[in-house]
PDB file of C-alpha atoms and ligand atoms in Angstrom:
ATOM      1  CA  MET A 222     -26.091   4.711  -1.081  1.00  0.00           C
ATOM      2  CA  ASN A 223     -25.152   3.764   2.496  1.00  0.00           C
ATOM      3  CA  GLU A 224     -22.470   5.319   4.702  1.00  0.00           C
ATOM      4  CA  THR A 225     -19.927   2.558   4.025  1.00  0.00           C
ATOM      5  CA  ILE A 226     -20.131   3.041   0.270  1.00  0.00           C
ATOM      6  CA  GLU A 227     -20.033   6.813   0.736  1.00  0.00           C
ATOM      7  CA  THR A 228     -16.842   6.494   2.791  1.00  0.00           C
ATOM      8  CA  ILE A 229     -15.227   4.262   0.172  1.00  0.00           C
ATOM      9  CA  LEU A 230     -16.229   6.485  -2.750  1.00  0.00           C
ATOM     10  CA  ASN A 231     -15.065   9.580  -0.921  1.00  0.00           C
ATOM     11  CA  HIS A 232     -11.452   8.369  -0.672  1.00  0.00           C
ATOM     12  CA  ARG A 233      -8.562  10.613  -1.568  1.00  0.00           C
ATOM     13  CA  SER A 234      -5.015  10.350  -0.192  1.00  0.00           C
ATOM     14  CA  ILE A 235      -4.220  12.840   2.565  1.00  0.00           C
ATOM     15  CA  ARG A 236      -0.656  14.092   2.917  1.00  0.00           C
ATOM     16  CA  LYS A 237      -1.041  17.008   5.340  1.00  0.00           C
ATOM     17  CA  PHE A 238      -2.343  16.534   8.854  1.00  0.00           C
ATOM     18  CA  THR A 239      -3.331  18.752  11.767  1.00  0.00           C
ATOM     19  CA  ASP A 240      -1.441  18.430  15.067  1.00  0.00           C
ATOM     20  CA  GLN A 241      -4.311  16.484  16.625  1.00  0.00           C
ATOM     21  CA  SER A 242      -3.181  13.046  17.680  1.00  0.00           C
ATOM     22  CA  LEU A 243      -5.165   9.830  17.584  1.00  0.00           C
ATOM     23  CA  SER A 244      -6.551   8.353  20.773  1.00  0.00           C
ATOM     24  CA  GLU A 245      -5.497   4.890  21.897  1.00  0.00           C
ATOM     25  CA  GLU A 246      -9.072   3.758  21.264  1.00  0.00           C
ATOM     26  CA  GLN A 247      -8.919   4.998  17.675  1.00  0.00           C
ATOM     27  CA  VAL A 248      -5.672   3.141  17.019  1.00  0.00           C
ATOM     28  CA  GLU A 249      -7.098   0.048  18.646  1.00  0.00           C
ATOM     29  CA  ILE A 250     -10.302   0.022  16.593  1.00  0.00           C
ATOM     30  CA  ILE A 251      -8.344   0.635  13.383  1.00  0.00           C
ATOM     31  CA  VAL A 252      -6.030  -2.301  14.139  1.00  0.00           C
ATOM     32  CA  ARG A 253      -9.023  -4.469  15.019  1.00  0.00           C
ATOM     33  CA  ALA A 254     -10.670  -3.536  11.712  1.00  0.00           C
ATOM     34  CA  ALA A 255      -7.427  -4.464   9.923  1.00  0.00           C
ATOM     35  CA  GLN A 256      -7.342  -7.787  11.714  1.00  0.00           C
ATOM     36  CA  GLN A 257     -10.916  -8.619  10.752  1.00  0.00           C
ATOM     37  CA  ALA A 258     -10.074  -8.652   7.036  1.00  0.00           C
ATOM     38  CA  SER A 259     -10.305 -11.989   5.277  1.00  0.00           C
ATOM     39  CA  THR A 260      -7.051 -13.884   5.460  1.00  0.00           C
ATOM     40  CA  SER A 261      -5.822 -16.679   3.234  1.00  0.00           C
ATOM     41  CA  SER A 262      -6.210 -20.121   4.908  1.00  0.00           C
ATOM     42  CA  TYR A 263      -6.620 -18.272   8.222  1.00  0.00           C
ATOM     43  CA  MET A 264      -2.873 -17.607   8.206  1.00  0.00           C
ATOM     44  CA  MET A 265      -3.022 -13.958   9.299  1.00  0.00           C
ATOM     45  CA  ALA A 266       0.313 -13.637   7.561  1.00  0.00           C
ATOM     46  CA  TYR A 267       1.104 -10.008   8.390  1.00  0.00           C
ATOM     47  CA  THR A 268       2.329  -7.753  11.166  1.00  0.00           C
ATOM     48  CA  ILE A 269       1.426  -4.116  11.628  1.00  0.00           C
ATOM     49  CA  ILE A 270       4.082  -1.920  13.206  1.00  0.00           C
ATOM     50  CA  GLY A 271       2.856   1.364  14.701  1.00  0.00           C
ATOM     51  CA  VAL A 272       5.808   3.721  14.682  1.00  0.00           C
ATOM     52  CA  THR A 273       5.549   6.111  17.624  1.00  0.00           C
ATOM     53  CA  ASP A 274       9.257   6.824  18.238  1.00  0.00           C
ATOM     54  CA  PRO A 275      10.015  10.207  16.564  1.00  0.00           C
ATOM     55  CA  GLU A 276      13.594   9.135  15.774  1.00  0.00           C
ATOM     56  CA  ILE A 277      12.415   6.002  13.930  1.00  0.00           C
ATOM     57  CA  LYS A 278       9.797   8.069  12.104  1.00  0.00           C
ATOM     58  CA  LYS A 279      12.497  10.500  11.040  1.00  0.00           C
ATOM     59  CA  GLN A 280      14.692   7.703   9.730  1.00  0.00           C
ATOM     60  CA  LEU A 281      11.786   6.214   7.758  1.00  0.00           C
ATOM     61  CA  ALA A 282      10.932   9.671   6.372  1.00  0.00           C
ATOM     62  CA  GLU A 283      14.521   9.935   5.141  1.00  0.00           C
ATOM     63  CA  VAL A 284      14.135   6.637   3.284  1.00  0.00           C
ATOM     64  CA  SER A 285      10.856   7.756   1.700  1.00  0.00           C
ATOM     65  CA  GLY A 286      11.901  11.330   0.928  1.00  0.00           C
ATOM     66  CA  GLN A 287       8.348  12.382   1.904  1.00  0.00           C
ATOM     67  CA  PHE A 288       7.831  14.819   4.786  1.00  0.00           C
ATOM     68  CA  TYR A 289       4.445  13.384   5.722  1.00  0.00           C
ATOM     69  CA  VAL A 290       6.087  10.113   6.801  1.00  0.00           C
ATOM     70  CA  GLU A 291       7.371  12.164   9.748  1.00  0.00           C
ATOM     71  CA  LYS A 292       4.538  14.678  10.074  1.00  0.00           C
ATOM     72  CA  ASN A 293       1.384  12.721  10.832  1.00  0.00           C
ATOM     73  CA  ALA A 294      -0.642  11.543  13.806  1.00  0.00           C
ATOM     74  CA  HIS A 295       0.244   7.905  13.289  1.00  0.00           C
ATOM     75  CA  LEU A 296       2.503   5.887  11.027  1.00  0.00           C
ATOM     76  CA  PHE A 297       1.801   2.218  10.402  1.00  0.00           C
ATOM     77  CA  VAL A 298       4.073  -0.153   8.534  1.00  0.00           C
ATOM     78  CA  PHE A 299       2.334  -3.189   7.067  1.00  0.00           C
ATOM     79  CA  CYS A 300       4.628  -6.184   6.850  1.00  0.00           C
ATOM     80  CA  ALA A 301       4.009  -9.470   5.073  1.00  0.00           C
ATOM     81  CA  ASP A 302       4.895 -12.052   7.695  1.00  0.00           C
ATOM     82  CA  LEU A 303       5.319 -15.813   7.322  1.00  0.00           C
ATOM     83  CA  SER A 304       7.505 -16.116  10.421  1.00  0.00           C
ATOM     84  CA  ARG A 305       4.731 -17.429  12.672  1.00  0.00           C
ATOM     85  CA  ILE A 306       4.356 -20.533  10.525  1.00  0.00           C
ATOM     86  CA  LYS A 307       8.071 -21.050  10.947  1.00  0.00           C
ATOM     87  CA  ALA A 308       7.595 -20.912  14.720  1.00  0.00           C
ATOM     88  CA  ILE A 309       5.110 -23.815  14.774  1.00  0.00           C
ATOM     89  CA  GLU A 310       6.319 -26.803  16.777  1.00  0.00           C
ATOM     90  CA  ALA A 311       6.982 -29.573  14.281  1.00  0.00           C
ATOM     91  CA  SER A 312       9.218 -32.559  13.598  1.00  0.00           C
ATOM     92  CA  GLU A 313      12.471 -32.137  11.718  1.00  0.00           C
ATOM     93  CA  GLU A 314      10.882 -33.683   8.635  1.00  0.00           C
ATOM     94  CA  GLU A 315       7.842 -31.383   8.854  1.00  0.00           C
ATOM     95  CA  ASN A 316      10.067 -28.393   9.454  1.00  0.00           C
ATOM     96  CA  LYS A 317      11.943 -29.094   6.251  1.00  0.00           C
ATOM     97  CA  MET A 318       8.679 -29.153   4.290  1.00  0.00           C
ATOM     98  CA  ILE A 319       7.384 -26.040   6.053  1.00  0.00           C
ATOM     99  CA  GLU A 320      10.526 -24.178   5.127  1.00  0.00           C
ATOM    100  CA  GLU A 321      10.316 -25.371   1.531  1.00  0.00           C
ATOM    101  CA  ASN A 322       6.714 -24.170   1.347  1.00  0.00           C
ATOM    102  CA  LEU A 323       7.324 -20.814   3.005  1.00  0.00           C
ATOM    103  CA  GLN A 324       9.930 -19.978   0.401  1.00  0.00           C
ATOM    104  CA  SER A 325       7.537 -20.362  -2.543  1.00  0.00           C
ATOM    105  CA  THR A 326       6.097 -17.599  -4.702  1.00  0.00           C
ATOM    106  CA  GLU A 327       2.632 -18.845  -3.688  1.00  0.00           C
ATOM    107  CA  GLN A 328       3.261 -18.136   0.007  1.00  0.00           C
ATOM    108  CA  PHE A 329       4.882 -14.828  -0.849  1.00  0.00           C
ATOM    109  CA  ILE A 330       1.647 -13.854  -2.600  1.00  0.00           C
ATOM    110  CA  VAL A 331      -0.426 -15.107   0.345  1.00  0.00           C
ATOM    111  CA  ALA A 332       1.453 -12.947   2.857  1.00  0.00           C
ATOM    112  CA  THR A 333       1.527  -9.918   0.563  1.00  0.00           C
ATOM    113  CA  VAL A 334      -2.204 -10.105  -0.127  1.00  0.00           C
ATOM    114  CA  ASP A 335      -3.018 -10.657   3.566  1.00  0.00           C
ATOM    115  CA  ALA A 336      -1.042  -7.550   4.523  1.00  0.00           C
ATOM    116  CA  ALA A 337      -2.686  -5.487   1.774  1.00  0.00           C
ATOM    117  CA  LEU A 338      -6.217  -6.561   2.742  1.00  0.00           C
ATOM    118  CA  ALA A 339      -5.571  -5.710   6.386  1.00  0.00           C
ATOM    119  CA  ALA A 340      -4.227  -2.317   5.325  1.00  0.00           C
ATOM    120  CA  GLN A 341      -7.221  -1.455   3.193  1.00  0.00           C
ATOM    121  CA  ASN A 342      -9.573  -2.383   6.045  1.00  0.00           C
ATOM    122  CA  ALA A 343      -7.542  -0.064   8.290  1.00  0.00           C
ATOM    123  CA  ALA A 344      -7.783   2.677   5.665  1.00  0.00           C
ATOM    124  CA  ILE A 345     -11.562   2.440   5.388  1.00  0.00           C
ATOM    125  CA  ALA A 346     -11.985   2.231   9.160  1.00  0.00           C
ATOM    126  CA  ALA A 347      -9.846   5.358   9.568  1.00  0.00           C
ATOM    127  CA  GLU A 348     -11.703   7.250   6.847  1.00  0.00           C
ATOM    128  CA  SER A 349     -15.022   6.290   8.410  1.00  0.00           C
ATOM    129  CA  LEU A 350     -13.790   8.026  11.590  1.00  0.00           C
ATOM    130  CA  GLY A 351     -13.053  11.239   9.681  1.00  0.00           C
ATOM    131  CA  LEU A 352      -9.315  10.557   9.454  1.00  0.00           C
ATOM    132  CA  GLY A 353      -7.197  10.742   6.317  1.00  0.00           C
ATOM    133  CA  ILE A 354      -4.613   8.244   5.128  1.00  0.00           C
ATOM    134  CA  CYS A 355      -1.906   7.847   2.539  1.00  0.00           C
ATOM    135  CA  TYR A 356      -0.149   4.617   1.651  1.00  0.00           C
ATOM    136  CA  ILE A 357       3.641   4.894   1.631  1.00  0.00           C
ATOM    137  CA  GLY A 358       5.253   2.610  -0.938  1.00  0.00           C
ATOM    138  CA  SER A 359       8.306   4.852  -0.921  1.00  0.00           C
ATOM    139  CA  LEU A 360       9.561   2.952   2.132  1.00  0.00           C
ATOM    140  CA  ARG A 361      10.751   0.503  -0.502  1.00  0.00           C
ATOM    141  CA  ASN A 362      13.127   3.196  -1.803  1.00  0.00           C
ATOM    142  CA  ASP A 363      15.600   1.490   0.506  1.00  0.00           C
ATOM    143  CA  ILE A 364      14.000  -1.710   1.721  1.00  0.00           C
ATOM    144  CA  ASN A 365      17.205  -2.995   3.300  1.00  0.00           C
ATOM    145  CA  ARG A 366      17.430   0.148   5.438  1.00  0.00           C
ATOM    146  CA  VAL A 367      13.785  -0.193   6.534  1.00  0.00           C
ATOM    147  CA  ASN A 368      14.492  -3.820   7.391  1.00  0.00           C
ATOM    148  CA  GLU A 369      17.362  -2.657   9.588  1.00  0.00           C
ATOM    149  CA  ILE A 370      15.452   0.232  11.216  1.00  0.00           C
ATOM    150  CA  LEU A 371      12.453  -1.959  12.102  1.00  0.00           C
ATOM    151  CA  GLU A 372      14.602  -4.995  12.983  1.00  0.00           C
ATOM    152  CA  LEU A 373      12.572  -7.343  10.824  1.00  0.00           C
ATOM    153  CA  PRO A 374      13.353 -11.059  11.123  1.00  0.00           C
ATOM    154  CA  LYS A 375      13.510 -13.721   8.385  1.00  0.00           C
ATOM    155  CA  TYR A 376      10.219 -14.335   6.529  1.00  0.00           C
ATOM    156  CA  VAL A 377       9.045 -10.760   7.221  1.00  0.00           C
ATOM    157  CA  TYR A 378       9.244  -7.840   4.795  1.00  0.00           C
ATOM    158  CA  PRO A 379       7.856  -4.279   4.851  1.00  0.00           C
ATOM    159  CA  LEU A 380       5.177  -4.053   2.148  1.00  0.00           C
ATOM    160  CA  PHE A 381       4.296  -0.387   2.649  1.00  0.00           C
ATOM    161  CA  GLY A 382       3.606   2.245   5.249  1.00  0.00           C
ATOM    162  CA  MET A 383       0.403   4.160   5.897  1.00  0.00           C
ATOM    163  CA  VAL A 384       0.293   7.652   7.373  1.00  0.00           C
ATOM    164  CA  MET A 385      -2.841   8.695   9.195  1.00  0.00           C
ATOM    165  CA  GLY A 386      -4.278  11.718  10.947  1.00  0.00           C
ATOM    166  CA  TYR A 387      -6.826  14.502  10.810  1.00  0.00           C
ATOM    167  CA  PRO A 388      -6.758  16.055   7.319  1.00  0.00           C
ATOM    168  CA  ALA A 389      -5.276  19.556   7.077  1.00  0.00           C
ATOM    169  CA  HIS A 390      -6.170  19.855   3.395  1.00  0.00           C
ATOM    170  CA  GLU A 391      -9.034  18.787   1.222  1.00  0.00           C
ATOM    171  CA  PRO A 392      -7.725  17.533  -2.082  1.00  0.00           C
ATOM    172  CA  GLU A 393     -10.193  16.875  -4.874  1.00  0.00           C
ATOM    173  CA  LYS A 394     -10.955  13.268  -5.619  1.00  0.00           C
ATOM    174  CA  LYS A 395      -8.630  11.857  -8.279  1.00  0.00           C
ATOM    175  CA  PRO A 396     -10.378  10.419 -11.342  1.00  0.00           C
ATOM    176  CA  ARG A 397     -10.288   6.688 -12.067  1.00  0.00           C
ATOM    177  CA  PHE A 398     -10.429   4.763 -15.350  1.00  0.00           C
ATOM    178  CA  PRO A 399     -13.885   4.235 -16.793  1.00  0.00           C
ATOM    179  CA  LYS A 400     -15.490   1.088 -15.404  1.00  0.00           C
ATOM    180  CA  GLU A 401     -15.410  -0.598 -18.854  1.00  0.00           C
ATOM    181  CA  LEU A 402     -11.611  -0.802 -18.749  1.00  0.00           C
ATOM    182  CA  ILE A 403     -11.514  -2.395 -15.324  1.00  0.00           C
ATOM    183  CA  TYR A 404     -14.574  -4.651 -15.211  1.00  0.00           C
ATOM    184  CA  HIS A 405     -14.778  -7.411 -17.828  1.00  0.00           C
ATOM    185  CA  GLU A 406     -17.590  -9.920 -18.046  1.00  0.00           C
ATOM    186  CA  ASN A 407     -16.817 -13.649 -18.180  1.00  0.00           C
ATOM    187  CA  THR A 408     -13.536 -13.470 -20.080  1.00  0.00           C
ATOM    188  CA  TYR A 409     -10.779 -10.920 -20.470  1.00  0.00           C
ATOM    189  CA  LYS A 410     -11.945  -8.438 -23.057  1.00  0.00           C
ATOM    190  CA  LYS A 411      -9.330  -6.864 -25.211  1.00  0.00           C
ATOM    191  CA  HIS A 412     -10.832  -3.497 -25.960  1.00  0.00           C
ATOM    192  CA  LYS A 413     -10.115  -2.396 -29.497  1.00  0.00           C
ATOM    193  CA  GLU A 414     -10.694   1.040 -28.068  1.00  0.00           C
ATOM    194  CA  THR A 415      -8.234   0.763 -25.154  1.00  0.00           C
ATOM    195  CA  GLU A 416      -5.989   3.351 -26.722  1.00  0.00           C
ATOM    196  CA  GLN A 417      -8.941   5.697 -27.128  1.00  0.00           C
ATOM    197  CA  TYR A 418     -10.051   5.107 -23.526  1.00  0.00           C
ATOM    198  CA  VAL A 419      -6.553   6.011 -22.347  1.00  0.00           C
ATOM    199  CA  LYS A 420      -6.486   9.108 -24.564  1.00  0.00           C
ATOM    200  CA  ASP A 421      -9.843  10.192 -23.155  1.00  0.00           C
ATOM    201  CA  PHE A 422      -8.603   9.498 -19.641  1.00  0.00           C
ATOM    202  CA  ASP A 423      -5.488  11.599 -20.324  1.00  0.00           C
ATOM    203  CA  GLU A 424      -7.809  14.484 -21.177  1.00  0.00           C
ATOM    204  CA  THR A 425      -9.840  13.942 -17.997  1.00  0.00           C
ATOM    205  CA  LEU A 426      -6.680  13.883 -15.911  1.00  0.00           C
ATOM    206  CA  LYS A 427      -5.198  16.904 -17.677  1.00  0.00           C
ATOM    207  CA  THR A 428      -8.308  18.878 -16.745  1.00  0.00           C
ATOM    208  CA  TYR A 429      -8.179  17.551 -13.182  1.00  0.00           C
ATOM    209  CA  TYR A 430      -4.523  18.568 -12.713  1.00  0.00           C
ATOM    210  CA  ALA A 431      -5.047  21.966 -14.319  1.00  0.00           C
ATOM    211  CA  ASN A 432      -8.072  22.817 -12.190  1.00  0.00           C
ATOM    212  CA  ARG A 433      -7.422  21.311  -8.804  1.00  0.00           C
ATOM    213  CA  SER A 434      -7.105  23.691  -5.923  1.00  0.00           C
ATOM    214  CA  PHE A 435      -3.474  22.906  -5.010  1.00  0.00           C
ATOM    215  CA  ASN A 436      -0.329  21.814  -6.822  1.00  0.00           C
ATOM    216  CA  THR A 437      -1.753  22.334 -10.322  1.00  0.00           C
ATOM    217  CA  ARG A 438       0.340  20.920 -13.126  1.00  0.00           C
ATOM    218  CA  HIS A 439       0.380  19.938 -16.787  1.00  0.00           C
ATOM    219  CA  ASP A 440       0.336  16.190 -16.779  1.00  0.00           C
ATOM    220  CA  THR A 441      -1.460  13.121 -18.093  1.00  0.00           C
ATOM    221  CA  TRP A 442      -1.653   9.482 -17.055  1.00  0.00           C
ATOM    222  CA  THR A 443       0.416   8.441 -20.081  1.00  0.00           C
ATOM    223  CA  LYS A 444       3.172  10.911 -19.198  1.00  0.00           C
ATOM    224  CA  GLN A 445       3.219   9.751 -15.572  1.00  0.00           C
ATOM    225  CA  MET A 446       3.478   6.090 -16.516  1.00  0.00           C
ATOM    226  CA  LEU A 447       6.192   6.816 -19.083  1.00  0.00           C
ATOM    227  CA  ARG A 448       8.244   8.727 -16.517  1.00  0.00           C
ATOM    228  CA  LYS A 449       7.899   5.823 -14.117  1.00  0.00           C
ATOM    229  CA  TYR A 450       8.405   2.816 -16.348  1.00  0.00           C
ATOM    230  CA  LYS A 451      11.188   4.021 -18.615  1.00  0.00           C
ATOM    231  CA  VAL A 452      13.666   3.819 -15.749  1.00  0.00           C
ATOM    232  CA  PRO A 453      14.523   0.797 -13.573  1.00  0.00           C
ATOM    233  CA  GLN A 454      12.500   0.608 -10.377  1.00  0.00           C
ATOM    234  CA  ARG A 455      13.839  -0.469  -6.979  1.00  0.00           C
ATOM    235  CA  LEU A 456      15.974  -3.298  -8.307  1.00  0.00           C
ATOM    236  CA  ASP A 457      17.191  -4.134  -4.804  1.00  0.00           C
ATOM    237  CA  VAL A 458      13.723  -5.331  -3.737  1.00  0.00           C
ATOM    238  CA  GLY A 459      13.959  -8.728  -5.510  1.00  0.00           C
ATOM    239  CA  PRO A 460      17.320  -9.752  -4.006  1.00  0.00           C
ATOM    240  CA  TYR A 461      16.193  -8.423  -0.596  1.00  0.00           C
ATOM    241  CA  ILE A 462      13.026 -10.584  -0.638  1.00  0.00           C
ATOM    242  CA  LYS A 463      15.099 -13.645  -1.533  1.00  0.00           C
ATOM    243  CA  LYS A 464      17.473 -12.817   1.302  1.00  0.00           C
ATOM    244  CA  LYS A 465      14.458 -12.879   3.622  1.00  0.00           C
ATOM    245  CA  GLN A 466      13.902 -16.490   2.442  1.00  0.00           C
ATOM    246  CA  MET A 467      10.759 -15.513   0.528  1.00  0.00           C
ATOM    247  CA  ASN A 468       9.704 -15.927  -3.116  1.00  0.00           C
ATOM    248  CA  ARG A 469      12.635 -18.223  -3.869  1.00  0.00           C
ATOM    249  CA  HIS A 470      10.881 -20.772  -6.076  1.00  0.00           C
TER     250      HIS A 470
HETATM  251  C1  FMN B 639       0.623   0.576  -2.332  1.00  0.00           C
HETATM  252  C2  FMN B 639       0.571   2.076  -2.467  1.00  0.00           C
HETATM  253  C3  FMN B 639       1.702   2.825  -2.269  1.00  0.00           C
HETATM  254  C4  FMN B 639       1.659   4.217  -2.328  1.00  0.00           C
HETATM  255  N1  FMN B 639       2.773   4.933  -2.034  1.00  0.00           N
HETATM  256  C5  FMN B 639       2.702   6.271  -1.981  1.00  0.00           C
HETATM  257  C6  FMN B 639       3.827   7.013  -1.553  1.00  0.00           C
HETATM  258  O1  FMN B 639       4.899   6.480  -1.253  1.00  0.00           O
HETATM  259  N2  FMN B 639       3.711   8.351  -1.464  1.00  0.00           N
HETATM  260  C7  FMN B 639       2.539   8.991  -1.776  1.00  0.00           C
HETATM  261  O2  FMN B 639       2.508  10.212  -1.645  1.00  0.00           O
HETATM  262  N3  FMN B 639       1.458   8.318  -2.182  1.00  0.00           N
HETATM  263  C8  FMN B 639       1.500   6.965  -2.284  1.00  0.00           C
HETATM  264  N4  FMN B 639       0.403   6.250  -2.651  1.00  0.00           N
HETATM  265  C9  FMN B 639      -0.864   6.950  -2.947  1.00  0.00           C
HETATM  266  C10 FMN B 639      -1.161   6.968  -4.438  1.00  0.00           C
HETATM  267  O3  FMN B 639      -0.309   7.876  -5.073  1.00  0.00           O
HETATM  268  C11 FMN B 639      -2.632   7.360  -4.612  1.00  0.00           C
HETATM  269  O4  FMN B 639      -3.463   6.400  -4.007  1.00  0.00           O
HETATM  270  C12 FMN B 639      -3.019   7.501  -6.092  1.00  0.00           C
HETATM  271  O5  FMN B 639      -2.294   8.531  -6.708  1.00  0.00           O
HETATM  272  C13 FMN B 639      -4.509   7.815  -6.225  1.00  0.00           C
HETATM  273  O6  FMN B 639      -4.829   8.984  -5.502  1.00  0.00           O
HETATM  274  P1  FMN B 639      -5.936   8.983  -4.362  1.00  0.00           P
HETATM  275  O7  FMN B 639      -5.563   7.916  -3.353  1.00  0.00           O
HETATM  276  O8  FMN B 639      -5.903  10.343  -3.774  1.00  0.00           O
HETATM  277  O9  FMN B 639      -7.239   8.659  -5.008  1.00  0.00           O
HETATM  278  C14 FMN B 639       0.432   4.868  -2.645  1.00  0.00           C
HETATM  279  C15 FMN B 639      -0.705   4.088  -2.879  1.00  0.00           C
HETATM  280  C16 FMN B 639      -0.649   2.719  -2.787  1.00  0.00           C
HETATM  281  C17 FMN B 639      -1.897   1.908  -3.009  1.00  0.00           C
END
C-alpha cells in the first residue's frame, strides 16, 4: 500500500477542529489540487468560494443547523458553475444555442460532477496534509438563502460546503458496504442476496454505533434510510435550480 491509498482508506468525516488555522499556502495547495481534477470537456464548470468572513460563516451555519459550519479553520463552498460559458463572446445566433445547451440536464450533470470531482481532490489533498474535512450538504436546507448570502449569479448553484481544519477528535472509520454490492462485473448484477447483504450490514453498523468511542447509539443503515426517505426532502431545490436557468430540459 502506498501513502495515497493509505490516506484515502483512512478517511472519516471530521466535525470538531482545533483552533489552529490553515496557512495561505495550505489553502492554495488544496485549491490547486481541486483544480487539477479531471473536468468534463475541459469546462472547469465550478467555482470554489472560501468563506472567511465570520458573519457569512454564521449565516451559513444557521442554514445548515450544524455548529461546525461556523467552528472550523476553513469553510469552502463548491458551486456548479456554467456562467463562464455564458460569458463567451459569440454571435446572437450562437448565444441562443449556448443558452439552450446550458439549460439542459446534460450540462447540469457536467457542472455538478465537475464540482464534486474538484471537491474530492481537495478533500484528499487536505487529508494528506493531516487535516480533517466534512462535506456539508445541509447548506441545501435553504438553498435560496445560500444563493442570497453568497450572491450567486445565474447558472451557478451551491452544491455543498466542506469544512476543514486540524482534527480535535478521532472518530472511528465508518463501515462501508461489502465490495460485492458495489462492484459488478460486466453487467449490473441483481444480487438475490441483496436483502441478506443489507441485513448483515445492519448488524455491522449496529455494532459500530454501539461500540464507537463517542455518540454511541442504537441504529442501523435500514433505520437511517427509512427515517430519511419516508419524508419529503428539500423540495425547494428543484424549482431553485430551474430558476437559476439550469436543468430545464
Ligand atoms: C455530498 C455530501 C454531503 C454531506 N453533508 C453532510 C452534512 O451536511 N453534515 C454532516 O455532518 N455530514 C455530511 N456529510 C458526511 C457524511 O455524513 C459522511 O461522509 C458519511 O456518513 C460517511 O461517514 P465518513 O465520511 O466518516 O466515512 C456529507 C457527505 C457528502 C458526500
